[in-house]
Amino acid sequence: NAGVTQTPKFRVLKTGQSMTLLCAQDMNHEYMYWYRQDPGMGLRLIHYSVGEGTTAKGEVPDGYNVSRLKKQNFLLGLESAAPSQTSVYFCASSPGLDLAAPFQYFGAGTRLSVL
Amino acid sequence: AQSVAQPEDQVNVAEGNPLTVKCTYSVSGNPYLFWYVQYPNRGLQFLLKYITGDNLVKGSYGFEAEFNKSQTSFHLKKPSALVSDSALYFCAVRDGGYQKVTFGTGTKLQVIP
């Protein structure tokens, strides 16, 4: 059982380049999330999805787009990367509003540097 | 809006001593509260949660947390710290009716041998 898998693990971009981060989960979870982690700021929610075909904005959505075409995958896109997007990105999933297990499962992260 | 505060950036404790990592929260509805741990270069791992019931919640690796509604706190505790407990700890809150989770800024726990 792989859980939540993020690819790639590391990436270096030049300002203005685009890229897509892939998150895949094999737990049949309804909900998926993208966070960014920056020193002293904890985790901030970028976008999230409550089911296949749905997406919603989080706290810091500007400069990012997402898609959830398949239940198991949640893609995070940067159309024109900026140095301010240098961060560690985490994907998470959860089974939904199940009272017994509403916590999130996290991937190992993608470390992105934008030069 | 919901929020979480972790007032200490770092907590240092000697191995074998009890440890406490503080967390306070604010939500409009019933809170779901969580603690996660992050080891270097890893994702967050779930430690424990409070949804309802007993105010003292027990979790993984000997950790426990005490929910205090009047003080809106959810402090993480362990009776005897281990060097291997050294990591970054995050408190998180979710308003019971919603799926968005808000994380604190994290507290670095350093257990000194």
JSON list of C-alpha atoms in Angstrom, two decimals:
[
{"chain": "A", "resi": 1, "resn": "ASN", "atom": "CA", "xyz": [0.00, 0.00, 0.00]},
{"chain": "A", "resi": 2, "resn": "ALA", "atom": "CA", "xyz": [1.85, 3.09, -1.25]},
{"chain": "A", "resi": 3, "resn": "GLY", "atom": "CA", "xyz": [-0.47, 5.68, 0.37]},
{"chain": "A", "resi": 4, "resn": "VAL", "atom": "CA", "xyz": [0.14, 9.14, -1.10]},
{"chain": "A", "resi": 5, "resn": "THR", "atom": "CA", "xyz": [2.83, 9.44, -3.76]},
{"chain": "A", "resi": 6, "resn": "GLN", "atom": "CA", "xyz": [4.19, 12.73, -5.05]},
{"chain": "A", "resi": 7, "resn": "THR", "atom": "CA", "xyz": [6.27, 13.21, -8.17]},
{"chain": "A", "resi": 8, "resn": "PRO", "atom": "CA", "xyz": [8.78, 14.66, -8.69]},
{"chain": "A", "resi": 9, "resn": "LYS", "atom": "CA", "xyz": [10.64, 14.82, -5.37]},
{"chain": "A", "resi": 10, "resn": "PHE", "atom": "CA", "xyz": [12.87, 17.72, -6.43]},
{"chain": "A", "resi": 11, "resn": "ARG", "atom": "CA", "xyz": [12.72, 20.28, -9.21]},
{"chain": "A", "resi": 12, "resn": "VAL", "atom": "CA", "xyz": [14.55, 23.44, -10.16]},
{"chain": "A", "resi": 13, "resn": "LEU", "atom": "CA", "xyz": [12.80, 25.88, -12.47]},
{"chain": "A", "resi": 14, "resn": "LYS", "atom": "CA", "xyz": [13.71, 29.16, -14.06]},
{"chain": "A", "resi": 15, "resn": "THR", "atom": "CA", "xyz": [11.38, 32.12, -13.62]},
{"chain": "A", "resi": 16, "resn": "GLY", "atom": "CA", "xyz": [8.56, 31.92, -16.13]},
{"chain": "A", "resi": 17, "resn": "GLN", "atom": "CA", "xyz": [8.75, 28.18, -16.72]},
{"chain": "A", "resi": 18, "resn": "SER", "atom": "CA", "xyz": [5.75, 25.95, -16.13]},
{"chain": "A", "resi": 19, "resn": "MET", "atom": "CA", "xyz": [5.43, 22.59, -14.45]},
{"chain": "A", "resi": 20, "resn": "THR", "atom": "CA", "xyz": [2.93, 20.14, -13.02]},
{"chain": "A", "resi": 21, "resn": "LEU", "atom": "CA", "xyz": [3.22, 18.32, -9.72]},
{"chain": "A", "resi": 22, "resn": "LEU", "atom": "CA", "xyz": [1.45, 14.99, -9.54]},
{"chain": "A", "resi": 23, "resn": "CYS", "atom": "CA", "xyz": [-0.17, 13.49, -6.48]},
{"chain": "A", "resi": 24, "resn": "ALA", "atom": "CA", "xyz": [-1.56, 9.97, -6.51]},
{"chain": "A", "resi": 25, "resn": "GLN", "atom": "CA", "xyz": [-3.35, 8.10, -3.71]},
{"chain": "A", "resi": 26, "resn": "ASP", "atom": "CA", "xyz": [-4.38, 4.48, -3.65]},
{"chain": "A", "resi": 27, "resn": "MET", "atom": "CA", "xyz": [-6.72, 4.61, -0.63]},
{"chain": "A", "resi": 28, "resn": "ASN", "atom": "CA", "xyz": [-9.87, 5.58, -2.53]},
{"chain": "A", "resi": 29, "resn": "HIS", "atom": "CA", "xyz": [-10.04, 8.84, -0.59]},
{"chain": "A", "resi": 30, "resn": "GLU", "atom": "CA", "xyz": [-12.60, 11.44, -1.57]},
{"chain": "A", "resi": 31, "resn": "TYR", "atom": "CA", "xyz": [-10.70, 14.50, -0.45]},
{"chain": "A", "resi": 32, "resn": "MET", "atom": "CA", "xyz": [-7.31, 15.71, -1.62]},
{"chain": "A", "resi": 33, "resn": "TYR", "atom": "CA", "xyz": [-5.27, 18.79, -0.76]},
{"chain": "A", "resi": 34, "resn": "TRP", "atom": "CA", "xyz": [-2.22, 20.72, -1.85]},
{"chain": "A", "resi": 35, "resn": "TYR", "atom": "CA", "xyz": [-0.20, 22.65, 0.74]},
{"chain": "A", "resi": 36, "resn": "ARG", "atom": "CA", "xyz": [2.98, 24.62, 0.68]},
{"chain": "A", "resi": 37, "resn": "GLN", "atom": "CA", "xyz": [5.37, 24.70, 3.62]},
{"chain": "A", "resi": 38, "resn": "ASP", "atom": "CA", "xyz": [7.58, 27.70, 4.23]},
{"chain": "A", "resi": 39, "resn": "PRO", "atom": "CA", "xyz": [9.83, 28.40, 7.23]},
{"chain": "A", "resi": 40, "resn": "GLY", "atom": "CA", "xyz": [7.94, 30.03, 10.09]},
{"chain": "A", "resi": 41, "resn": "MET", "atom": "CA", "xyz": [4.62, 29.82, 8.29]},
{"chain": "A", "resi": 42, "resn": "GLY", "atom": "CA", "xyz": [3.58, 26.23, 8.77]},
{"chain": "A", "resi": 43, "resn": "LEU", "atom": "CA", "xyz": [1.44, 24.63, 6.10]},
{"chain": "A", "resi": 44, "resn": "ARG", "atom": "CA", "xyz": [-0.80, 26.81, 3.97]},
{"chain": "A", "resi": 45, "resn": "LEU", "atom": "CA", "xyz": [-3.58, 25.36, 1.87]},
{"chain": "A", "resi": 46, "resn": "ILE", "atom": "CA", "xyz": [-3.30, 26.13, -1.84]},
{"chain": "A", "resi": 47, "resn": "HIS", "atom": "CA", "xyz": [-6.25, 24.23, -3.34]},
{"chain": "A", "resi": 48, "resn": "TYR", "atom": "CA", "xyz": [-8.31, 21.25, -2.38]},
{"chain": "A", "resi": 49, "resn": "SER", "atom": "CA", "xyz": [-10.84, 18.85, -3.86]},
{"chain": "A", "resi": 50, "resn": "VAL", "atom": "CA", "xyz": [-13.81, 17.14, -2.27]},
{"chain": "A", "resi": 51, "resn": "GLY", "atom": "CA", "xyz": [-14.28, 14.64, -5.07]},
{"chain": "A", "resi": 52, "resn": "GLU", "atom": "CA", "xyz": [-13.51, 13.72, -8.65]},
{"chain": "A", "resi": 53, "resn": "GLY", "atom": "CA", "xyz": [-14.08, 16.66, -10.96]},
{"chain": "A", "resi": 54, "resn": "THR", "atom": "CA", "xyz": [-14.22, 19.25, -8.14]},
{"chain": "A", "resi": 55, "resn": "THR", "atom": "CA", "xyz": [-11.67, 21.81, -6.99]},
{"chain": "A", "resi": 56, "resn": "ALA", "atom": "CA", "xyz": [-11.75, 24.74, -4.58]},
{"chain": "A", "resi": 57, "resn": "LYS", "atom": "CA", "xyz": [-9.40, 27.53, -3.55]},
{"chain": "A", "resi": 58, "resn": "GLY", "atom": "CA", "xyz": [-7.54, 27.50, -0.27]},
{"chain": "A", "resi": 59, "resn": "GLU", "atom": "CA", "xyz": [-5.64, 30.28, 1.50]},
{"chain": "A", "resi": 60, "resn": "VAL", "atom": "CA", "xyz": [-2.96, 30.95, -1.13]},
{"chain": "A", "resi": 61, "resn": "PRO", "atom": "CA", "xyz": [-4.30, 29.93, -4.58]},
{"chain": "A", "resi": 62, "resn": "ASP", "atom": "CA", "xyz": [-2.79, 32.69, -6.73]},
{"chain": "A", "resi": 63, "resn": "GLY", "atom": "CA", "xyz": [-0.33, 31.47, -9.34]},
{"chain": "A", "resi": 64, "resn": "TYR", "atom": "CA", "xyz": [-1.50, 27.86, -9.11]},
{"chain": "A", "resi": 65, "resn": "ASN", "atom": "CA", "xyz": [-4.10, 25.76, -10.87]},
{"chain": "A", "resi": 66, "resn": "VAL", "atom": "CA", "xyz": [-5.33, 22.26, -10.08]},
{"chain": "A", "resi": 67, "resn": "SER", "atom": "CA", "xyz": [-7.27, 19.46, -11.67]},
{"chain": "A", "resi": 68, "resn": "ARG", "atom": "CA", "xyz": [-8.91, 16.28, -10.35]},
{"chain": "A", "resi": 69, "resn": "LEU", "atom": "CA", "xyz": [-9.92, 14.37, -13.46]},
{"chain": "A", "resi": 70, "resn": "LYS", "atom": "CA", "xyz": [-9.53, 11.03, -11.72]},
{"chain": "A", "resi": 71, "resn": "LYS", "atom": "CA", "xyz": [-10.36, 10.29, -8.11]},
{"chain": "A", "resi": 72, "resn": "GLN", "atom": "CA", "xyz": [-6.90, 8.98, -7.35]},
{"chain": "A", "resi": 73, "resn": "ASN", "atom": "CA", "xyz": [-4.95, 11.89, -8.87]},
{"chain": "A", "resi": 74, "resn": "PHE", "atom": "CA", "xyz": [-4.68, 15.57, -7.97]},
{"chain": "A", "resi": 75, "resn": "LEU", "atom": "CA", "xyz": [-2.46, 17.75, -10.14]},
{"chain": "A", "resi": 76, "resn": "LEU", "atom": "CA", "xyz": [-0.96, 21.08, -9.16]},
{"chain": "A", "resi": 77, "resn": "GLY", "atom": "CA", "xyz": [0.17, 23.35, -11.98]},
{"chain": "A", "resi": 78, "resn": "LEU", "atom": "CA", "xyz": [2.39, 26.40, -12.05]},
{"chain": "A", "resi": 79, "resn": "GLU", "atom": "CA", "xyz": [1.80, 28.25, -15.30]},
{"chain": "A", "resi": 80, "resn": "SER", "atom": "CA", "xyz": [4.59, 30.82, -14.93]},
{"chain": "A", "resi": 81, "resn": "ALA", "atom": "CA", "xyz": [6.85, 30.09, -11.99]},
{"chain": "A", "resi": 82, "resn": "ALA", "atom": "CA", "xyz": [8.07, 32.91, -9.75]},
{"chain": "A", "resi": 83, "resn": "PRO", "atom": "CA", "xyz": [10.82, 32.90, -7.08]},
{"chain": "A", "resi": 84, "resn": "SER", "atom": "CA", "xyz": [8.10, 33.39, -4.44]},
{"chain": "A", "resi": 85, "resn": "GLN", "atom": "CA", "xyz": [6.89, 29.90, -5.29]},
{"chain": "A", "resi": 86, "resn": "THR", "atom": "CA", "xyz": [10.10, 28.35, -4.03]},
{"chain": "A", "resi": 87, "resn": "SER", "atom": "CA", "xyz": [8.80, 26.06, -1.32]},
{"chain": "A", "resi": 88, "resn": "VAL", "atom": "CA", "xyz": [8.16, 22.51, -0.26]},
{"chain": "A", "resi": 89, "resn": "TYR", "atom": "CA", "xyz": [4.82, 21.25, -1.58]},
{"chain": "A", "resi": 90, "resn": "PHE", "atom": "CA", "xyz": [2.81, 18.57, 0.18]},
{"chain": "A", "resi": 91, "resn": "CYS", "atom": "CA", "xyz": [-0.15, 16.66, -1.07]},
{"chain": "A", "resi": 92, "resn": "ALA", "atom": "CA", "xyz": [-2.57, 15.06, 1.36]},
{"chain": "A", "resi": 93, "resn": "SER", "atom": "CA", "xyz": [-5.71, 12.99, 1.17]},
{"chain": "A", "resi": 94, "resn": "SER", "atom": "CA", "xyz": [-8.46, 12.05, 3.59]},
{"chain": "A", "resi": 95, "resn": "PRO", "atom": "CA", "xyz": [-11.46, 9.75, 3.50]},
{"chain": "A", "resi": 96, "resn": "GLY", "atom": "CA", "xyz": [-13.93, 12.59, 3.90]},
{"chain": "A", "resi": 97, "resn": "LEU", "atom": "CA", "xyz": [-16.37, 13.44, 6.65]},
{"chain": "A", "resi": 98, "resn": "ASP", "atom": "CA", "xyz": [-15.97, 10.01, 8.23]},
{"chain": "A", "resi": 99, "resn": "LEU", "atom": "CA", "xyz": [-16.12, 10.65, 11.94]},
{"chain": "A", "resi": 100, "resn": "ALA", "atom": "CA", "xyz": [-13.88, 7.72, 12.71]},
{"chain": "A", "resi": 101, "resn": "ALA", "atom": "CA", "xyz": [-10.91, 8.74, 10.61]},
{"chain": "A", "resi": 102, "resn": "PRO", "atom": "CA", "xyz": [-10.98, 12.35, 9.47]},
{"chain": "A", "resi": 103, "resn": "PHE", "atom": "CA", "xyz": [-7.25, 12.89, 9.58]},
{"chain": "A", "resi": 104, "resn": "GLN", "atom": "CA", "xyz": [-5.05, 13.44, 6.54]},
{"chain": "A", "resi": 105, "resn": "TYR", "atom": "CA", "xyz": [-2.41, 11.23, 4.95]},
{"chain": "A", "resi": 106, "resn": "PHE", "atom": "CA", "xyz": [0.55, 13.13, 3.55]},
{"chain": "A", "resi": 107, "resn": "GLY", "atom": "CA", "xyz": [2.98, 12.51, 0.75]},
{"chain": "A", "resi": 108, "resn": "ALA", "atom": "CA", "xyz": [6.71, 12.91, 1.20]},
{"chain": "A", "resi": 109, "resn": "GLY", "atom": "CA", "xyz": [6.79, 16.33, -0.45]},
{"chain": "A", "resi": 110, "resn": "THR", "atom": "CA", "xyz": [8.20, 18.03, -3.54]},
{"chain": "A", "resi": 111, "resn": "ARG", "atom": "CA", "xyz": [11.03, 20.48, -3.01]},
{"chain": "A", "resi": 112, "resn": "LEU", "atom": "CA", "xyz": [10.79, 23.21, -5.67]},
{"chain": "A", "resi": 113, "resn": "SER", "atom": "CA", "xyz": [13.29, 25.97, -6.32]},
{"chain": "A", "resi": 114, "resn": "VAL", "atom": "CA", "xyz": [12.54, 28.78, -8.74]},
{"chain": "A", "resi": 115, "resn": "LEU", "atom": "CA", "xyz": [15.59, 30.75, -9.84]},
{"chain": "B", "resi": 1, "resn": "ALA", "atom": "CA", "xyz": [-12.61, 31.69, 10.40]},
{"chain": "B", "resi": 2, "resn": "GLN", "atom": "CA", "xyz": [-10.63, 29.02, 12.20]},
{"chain": "B", "resi": 3, "resn": "SER", "atom": "CA", "xyz": [-7.10, 29.47, 13.49]},
{"chain": "B", "resi": 4, "resn": "VAL", "atom": "CA", "xyz": [-4.39, 27.70, 15.44]},
{"chain": "B", "resi": 5, "resn": "ALA", "atom": "CA", "xyz": [-1.58, 29.16, 17.52]},
{"chain": "B", "resi": 6, "resn": "GLN", "atom": "CA", "xyz": [1.58, 27.40, 18.59]},
{"chain": "B", "resi": 7, "resn": "PRO", "atom": "CA", "xyz": [3.27, 29.99, 20.79]},
{"chain": "B", "resi": 8, "resn": "GLU", "atom": "CA", "xyz": [6.68, 28.31, 20.97]},
{"chain": "B", "resi": 9, "resn": "ASP", "atom": "CA", "xyz": [8.93, 28.02, 17.95]},
{"chain": "B", "resi": 10, "resn": "GLN", "atom": "CA", "xyz": [11.15, 25.57, 19.81]},
{"chain": "B", "resi": 11, "resn": "VAL", "atom": "CA", "xyz": [10.95, 23.48, 22.96]},
{"chain": "B", "resi": 12, "resn": "ASN", "atom": "CA", "xyz": [14.02, 21.94, 24.53]},
{"chain": "B", "resi": 13, "resn": "VAL", "atom": "CA", "xyz": [13.72, 19.12, 27.04]},
{"chain": "B", "resi": 14, "resn": "ALA", "atom": "CA", "xyz": [16.14, 16.68, 28.59]},
{"chain": "B", "resi": 15, "resn": "GLU", "atom": "CA", "xyz": [15.77, 13.01, 27.74]},
{"chain": "B", "resi": 16, "resn": "GLY", "atom": "CA", "xyz": [13.60, 11.28, 30.33]},
{"chain": "B", "resi": 17, "resn": "ASN", "atom": "CA", "xyz": [11.80, 14.46, 31.36]},
{"chain": "B", "resi": 18, "resn": "PRO", "atom": "CA", "xyz": [8.15, 15.15, 30.60]},
{"chain": "B", "resi": 19, "resn": "LEU", "atom": "CA", "xyz": [7.42, 17.32, 27.60]},
{"chain": "B", "resi": 20, "resn": "THR", "atom": "CA", "xyz": [4.61, 19.67, 26.65]},
{"chain": "B", "resi": 21, "resn": "VAL", "atom": "CA", "xyz": [4.03, 21.34, 23.30]},
{"chain": "B", "resi": 22, "resn": "LYS", "atom": "CA", "xyz": [1.36, 24.01, 23.45]},
{"chain": "B", "resi": 23, "resn": "CYS", "atom": "CA", "xyz": [-1.52, 24.68, 21.08]},
{"chain": "B", "resi": 24, "resn": "THR", "atom": "CA", "xyz": [-4.54, 26.96, 21.25]},
{"chain": "B", "resi": 25, "resn": "TYR", "atom": "CA", "xyz": [-7.29, 27.17, 18.67]},
{"chain": "B", "resi": 26, "resn": "SER", "atom": "CA", "xyz": [-10.29, 29.14, 17.50]},
{"chain": "B", "resi": 27, "resn": "VAL", "atom": "CA", "xyz": [-13.28, 27.78, 15.59]},
{"chain": "B", "resi": 28, "resn": "SER", "atom": "CA", "xyz": [-16.91, 28.77, 15.31]},
{"chain": "B", "resi": 29, "resn": "GLY", "atom": "CA", "xyz": [-18.32, 25.26, 15.55]},
{"chain": "B", "resi": 30, "resn": "ASN", "atom": "CA", "xyz": [-17.26, 22.04, 17.22]},
{"chain": "B", "resi": 31, "resn": "PRO", "atom": "CA", "xyz": [-13.52, 21.53, 16.84]},
{"chain": "B", "resi": 32, "resn": "TYR", "atom": "CA", "xyz": [-11.76, 18.52, 15.46]},
{"chain": "B", "resi": 33, "resn": "LEU", "atom": "CA", "xyz": [-8.18, 18.77, 16.73]},
{"chain": "B", "resi": 34, "resn": "PHE", "atom": "CA", "xyz": [-5.09, 16.98, 15.52]},
{"chain": "B", "resi": 35, "resn": "TRP", "atom": "CA", "xyz": [-1.40, 16.63, 16.18]},
{"chain": "B", "resi": 36, "resn": "TYR", "atom": "CA", "xyz": [1.03, 15.69, 13.44]},
{"chain": "B", "resi": 37, "resn": "VAL", "atom": "CA", "xyz": [4.78, 15.07, 13.55]},
{"chain": "B", "resi": 38, "resn": "GLN", "atom": "CA", "xyz": [7.26, 15.79, 10.79]},
{"chain": "B", "resi": 39, "resn": "TYR", "atom": "CA", "xyz": [10.72, 14.27, 10.67]},
{"chain": "B", "resi": 40, "resn": "PRO", "atom": "CA", "xyz": [13.39, 15.89, 8.45]},
{"chain": "B", "resi": 41, "resn": "ASN", "atom": "CA", "xyz": [12.69, 15.62, 4.74]},
{"chain": "B", "resi": 42, "resn": "ARG", "atom": "CA", "xyz": [9.47, 13.72, 5.34]},
{"chain": "B", "resi": 43, "resn": "GLY", "atom": "CA", "xyz": [5.78, 14.41, 5.11]},
{"chain": "B", "resi": 44, "resn": "LEU", "atom": "CA", "xyz": [3.57, 14.90, 8.14]},
{"chain": "B", "resi": 45, "resn": "GLN", "atom": "CA", "xyz": [2.46, 11.85, 10.10]},
{"chain": "B", "resi": 46, "resn": "PHE", "atom": "CA", "xyz": [-0.70, 11.71, 12.16]},
{"chain": "B", "resi": 47, "resn": "LEU", "atom": "CA", "xyz": [-0.18, 11.35, 15.92]},
{"chain": "B", "resi": 48, "resn": "LEU", "atom": "CA", "xyz": [-3.57, 11.74, 17.54]},
{"chain": "B", "resi": 49, "resn": "LYS", "atom": "CA", "xyz": [-6.92, 13.44, 17.29]},
{"chain": "B", "resi": 50, "resn": "TYR", "atom": "CA", "xyz": [-9.76, 14.76, 19.40]},
{"chain": "B", "resi": 51, "resn": "ILE", "atom": "CA", "xyz": [-13.28, 14.64, 18.04]},
{"chain": "B", "resi": 52, "resn": "THR", "atom": "CA", "xyz": [-15.51, 14.11, 21.05]},
{"chain": "B", "resi": 53, "resn": "GLY", "atom": "CA", "xyz": [-15.52, 12.24, 24.34]},
{"chain": "B", "resi": 54, "resn": "ASP", "atom": "CA", "xyz": [-12.70, 12.05, 26.87]},
{"chain": "B", "resi": 55, "resn": "ASN", "atom": "CA", "xyz": [-10.62, 15.18, 27.15]},
{"chain": "B", "resi": 56, "resn": "LEU", "atom": "CA", "xyz": [-7.40, 13.15, 27.39]},
{"chain": "B", "resi": 57, "resn": "VAL", "atom": "CA", "xyz": [-6.55, 11.57, 24.08]},
{"chain": "B", "resi": 58, "resn": "LYS", "atom": "CA", "xyz": [-3.84, 8.95, 23.66]},
{"chain": "B", "resi": 59, "resn": "GLY", "atom": "CA", "xyz": [-1.95, 8.56, 20.42]},
{"chain": "B", "resi": 60, "resn": "SER", "atom": "CA", "xyz": [1.09, 7.02, 18.77]},
{"chain": "B", "resi": 61, "resn": "TYR", "atom": "CA", "xyz": [4.57, 6.68, 20.31]},
{"chain": "B", "resi": 62, "resn": "GLY", "atom": "CA", "xyz": [3.35, 7.34, 23.86]},
{"chain": "B", "resi": 63, "resn": "PHE", "atom": "CA", "xyz": [2.04, 10.83, 23.14]},
{"chain": "B", "resi": 64, "resn": "GLU", "atom": "CA", "xyz": [-1.17, 12.18, 24.57]},
{"chain": "B", "resi": 65, "resn": "ALA", "atom": "CA", "xyz": [-3.03, 15.46, 24.40]},
{"chain": "B", "resi": 66, "resn": "GLU", "atom": "CA", "xyz": [-5.46, 17.21, 26.67]},
{"chain": "B", "resi": 67, "resn": "PHE", "atom": "CA", "xyz": [-8.46, 19.03, 25.28]},
{"chain": "B", "resi": 68, "resn": "ASN", "atom": "CA", "xyz": [-9.54, 22.02, 27.36]},
{"chain": "B", "resi": 69, "resn": "LYS", "atom": "CA", "xyz": [-12.66, 23.67, 26.00]},
{"chain": "B", "resi": 70, "resn": "SER", "atom": "CA", "xyz": [-12.67, 26.63, 28.39]},
{"chain": "B", "resi": 71, "resn": "GLN", "atom": "CA", "xyz": [-9.08, 27.52, 27.54]},
{"chain": "B", "resi": 72, "resn": "THR", "atom": "CA", "xyz": [-9.47, 26.48, 23.88]},
{"chain": "B", "resi": 73, "resn": "SER", "atom": "CA", "xyz": [-6.25, 24.52, 24.17]},
{"chain": "B", "resi": 74, "resn": "PHE", "atom": "CA", "xyz": [-5.01, 21.15, 22.98]},
{"chain": "B", "resi": 75, "resn": "HIS", "atom": "CA", "xyz": [-1.52, 20.66, 24.42]},
{"chain": "B", "resi": 76, "resn": "LEU", "atom": "CA", "xyz": [0.60, 17.70, 23.41]},
{"chain": "B", "resi": 77, "resn": "LYS", "atom": "CA", "xyz": [2.30, 15.79, 26.21]},
{"chain": "B", "resi": 78, "resn": "LYS", "atom": "CA", "xyz": [4.55, 12.86, 26.87]},
{"chain": "B", "resi": 79, "resn": "PRO", "atom": "CA", "xyz": [5.62, 11.62, 30.32]},
{"chain": "B", "resi": 80, "resn": "SER", "atom": "CA", "xyz": [9.21, 10.76, 29.36]},
{"chain": "B", "resi": 81, "resn": "ALA", "atom": "CA", "xyz": [10.91, 12.24, 26.30]},
{"chain": "B", "resi": 82, "resn": "LEU", "atom": "CA", "xyz": [13.16, 10.26, 23.99]},
{"chain": "B", "resi": 83, "resn": "VAL", "atom": "CA", "xyz": [15.91, 11.63, 21.75]},
{"chain": "B", "resi": 84, "resn": "SER", "atom": "CA", "xyz": [14.02, 10.08, 18.83]},
{"chain": "B", "resi": 85, "resn": "ASP", "atom": "CA", "xyz": [11.05, 12.37, 19.62]},
{"chain": "B", "resi": 86, "resn": "SER", "atom": "CA", "xyz": [13.07, 15.30, 18.25]},
{"chain": "B", "resi": 87, "resn": "ALA", "atom": "CA", "xyz": [11.07, 16.58, 15.30]},
{"chain": "B", "resi": 88, "resn": "LEU", "atom": "CA", "xyz": [8.69, 19.31, 14.16]},
{"chain": "B", "resi": 89, "resn": "TYR", "atom": "CA", "xyz": [5.19, 19.12, 15.63]},
{"chain": "B", "resi": 90, "resn": "PHE", "atom": "CA", "xyz": [2.10, 20.65, 14.12]},
{"chain": "B", "resi": 91, "resn": "CYS", "atom": "CA", "xyz": [-1.26, 21.26, 15.72]},
{"chain": "B", "resi": 92, "resn": "ALA", "atom": "CA", "xyz": [-4.25, 21.46, 13.39]},
{"chain": "B", "resi": 93, "resn": "VAL", "atom": "CA", "xyz": [-7.93, 22.25, 13.72]},
{"chain": "B", "resi": 94, "resn": "ARG", "atom": "CA", "xyz": [-10.93, 21.54, 11.57]},
{"chain": "B", "resi": 95, "resn": "ASP", "atom": "CA", "xyz": [-14.38, 22.94, 12.07]},
{"chain": "B", "resi": 96, "resn": "GLY", "atom": "CA", "xyz": [-16.55, 19.84, 12.34]},
{"chain": "B", "resi": 97, "resn": "GLY", "atom": "CA", "xyz": [-18.78, 20.79, 9.45]},
{"chain": "B", "resi": 98, "resn": "TYR", "atom": "CA", "xyz": [-16.06, 21.50, 6.93]},
{"chain": "B", "resi": 99, "resn": "GLN", "atom": "CA", "xyz": [-13.15, 19.78, 5.24]},
{"chain": "B", "resi": 100, "resn": "LYS", "atom": "CA", "xyz": [-10.59, 22.57, 5.39]},
{"chain": "B", "resi": 101, "resn": "VAL", "atom": "CA", "xyz": [-7.90, 22.04, 8.00]},
{"chain": "B", "resi": 102, "resn": "THR", "atom": "CA", "xyz": [-5.84, 24.88, 9.44]},
{"chain": "B", "resi": 103, "resn": "PHE", "atom": "CA", "xyz": [-2.34, 24.13, 10.67]},
{"chain": "B", "resi": 104, "resn": "GLY", "atom": "CA", "xyz": [-0.25, 25.94, 13.23]},
{"chain": "B", "resi": 105, "resn": "THR", "atom": "CA", "xyz": [3.22, 27.21, 12.39]},
{"chain": "B", "resi": 106, "resn": "GLY", "atom": "CA", "xyz": [4.88, 24.25, 14.05]},
{"chain": "B", "resi": 107, "resn": "THR", "atom": "CA", "xyz": [7.04, 23.73, 17.13]},
{"chain": "B", "resi": 108, "resn": "LYS", "atom": "CA", "xyz": [10.47, 22.21, 16.91]},
{"chain": "B", "resi": 109, "resn": "LEU", "atom": "CA", "xyz": [11.05, 19.76, 19.74]},
{"chain": "B", "resi": 110, "resn": "GLN", "atom": "CA", "xyz": [14.64, 19.13, 20.68]},
{"chain": "B", "resi": 111, "resn": "VAL", "atom": "CA", "xyz": [15.28, 16.33, 23.17]},
{"chain": "B", "resi": 112, "resn": "ILE", "atom": "CA", "xyz": [18.73, 16.62, 24.67]},
{"chain": "B", "resi": 113, "resn": "PRO", "atom": "CA", "xyz": [20.57, 13.42, 25.63]}
]
